[in-house]
Amino acid sequence: MTSAVTRAHLDTRFFPASPDAPPVEWWISDDLVPYPDATARMEARVAAIAAGEAAEAVWLLEHPPLYTAGTSAKPADLVDARFPVFETGRGGQFTYHGPGQRVGYVMLDLRRRQPDLRRYVSALEAWLIGTLSAFNVRGERREDRVGVWVPHDGVEEKIAAIGIRVRQWVTFHGISLNVDPDLDHFDGIVPCGVREHGVTSLSALGRLAPLPEVDTVLRVAFEEVFGPTIQRHGPAGLP
């Protein structure tokens, strides 16, 4: 039965859209983007994609320091609200966003691909694992929790989070990859509700890479899973 198949064994390279579909627009913001601004622009793009009025898009950005609460967030997991807290409609629990963390908002029309959320999450994990591999970091899945994890100093730590929402089979929200954030900022929450494991970053693992280099690798790894992209320009990112 399909339910017995682990995410690691799902085919994650089925997501490229039909051959006549336009490439996914690839947007990058140069400056920190306030969370309410980002969600408003993302909501508008999702509506346009669902209406057939806009192309699919990926938006890479950084936020000012903040916490977000997913639909499963538990109040007790907000340990110290030292930064603004935003409720969000994505799945998951509490997470942190801030400078040095690359956030990727992914707006894809699964009607053009395959309307299968479990396989979509597995594809996002494959994208992140491929990205980490380029930096000689072995990212791993865990069947009992979403995201990407790395063994480090005898423990298991999370390096990338995933939280998604879908409307009319168009995805939004997405992924966050810890490149070089202040890891102490995670102390204000129980990240993703997981108390027994910590968080890490490429920098903490000794992989020092500027964000433009990470962005280039993210794009290559994304195309291996989801198909071609086209670079769009604008200092503010997604219009």
Short mmCIF file of N, CA and C in Angstrom, two decimals, residues 41-51 106-108 166-168 170-173:
data_model
loop_
_atom_site.label_atom_id
_atom_site.label_comp_id
_atom_site.label_asym_id
_atom_site.label_seq_id
_atom_site.Cartn_x
_atom_site.Cartn_y
_atom_site.Cartn_z
N ARG A 41 2.25 39.48 -0.40
CA ARG A 41 2.68 39.31 -1.79
C ARG A 41 2.59 37.85 -2.23
N MET A 42 2.88 36.95 -1.31
CA MET A 42 2.75 35.53 -1.62
C MET A 42 1.29 35.15 -1.87
N GLU A 43 0.39 35.63 -1.03
CA GLU A 43 -1.04 35.35 -1.20
C GLU A 43 -1.53 35.85 -2.56
N ALA A 44 -1.08 37.05 -2.94
CA ALA A 44 -1.51 37.60 -4.22
C ALA A 44 -1.01 36.76 -5.38
N ARG A 45 0.23 36.31 -5.31
CA ARG A 45 0.77 35.47 -6.40
C ARG A 45 0.05 34.14 -6.47
N VAL A 46 -0.23 33.53 -5.31
CA VAL A 46 -0.94 32.25 -5.30
C VAL A 46 -2.31 32.38 -5.96
N ALA A 47 -3.02 33.45 -5.65
CA ALA A 47 -4.33 33.67 -6.27
C ALA A 47 -4.20 33.82 -7.78
N ALA A 48 -3.17 34.53 -8.22
CA ALA A 48 -2.97 34.73 -9.65
C ALA A 48 -2.60 33.42 -10.35
N ILE A 49 -1.78 32.60 -9.70
CA ILE A 49 -1.44 31.29 -10.28
C ILE A 49 -2.69 30.42 -10.38
N ALA A 50 -3.49 30.39 -9.32
CA ALA A 50 -4.71 29.57 -9.33
C ALA A 50 -5.67 30.01 -10.43
N ALA A 51 -5.67 31.31 -10.74
CA ALA A 51 -6.56 31.84 -11.77
C ALA A 51 -5.96 31.73 -13.17
N VAL A 106 7.69 28.80 -2.01
CA VAL A 106 7.54 28.00 -3.23
C VAL A 106 6.07 28.00 -3.63
N MET A 107 5.80 28.55 -4.81
CA MET A 107 4.42 28.69 -5.30
C MET A 107 4.27 27.91 -6.59
N LEU A 108 3.86 26.66 -6.45
CA LEU A 108 3.72 25.75 -7.58
C LEU A 108 2.27 25.30 -7.72
N VAL A 166 -1.55 24.86 1.06
CA VAL A 166 -2.02 24.66 -0.31
C VAL A 166 -3.42 25.24 -0.44
N ARG A 167 -3.62 25.99 -1.52
CA ARG A 167 -4.95 26.53 -1.80
C ARG A 167 -5.26 26.29 -3.28
N GLN A 168 -6.35 25.61 -3.55
CA GLN A 168 -6.71 25.25 -4.92
C GLN A 168 -5.55 24.53 -5.62
N VAL A 170 -2.50 25.06 -5.29
CA VAL A 170 -1.31 25.89 -5.46
C VAL A 170 -0.61 26.00 -4.11
N THR A 171 0.68 25.72 -4.08
CA THR A 171 1.44 25.68 -2.83
C THR A 171 1.94 27.07 -2.47
N PHE A 172 2.10 27.30 -1.17
CA PHE A 172 2.84 28.47 -0.71
C PHE A 172 3.47 28.19 0.65
N HIS A 173 4.14 29.20 1.21
CA HIS A 173 5.14 29.01 2.25
C HIS A 173 6.21 28.07 1.66
#
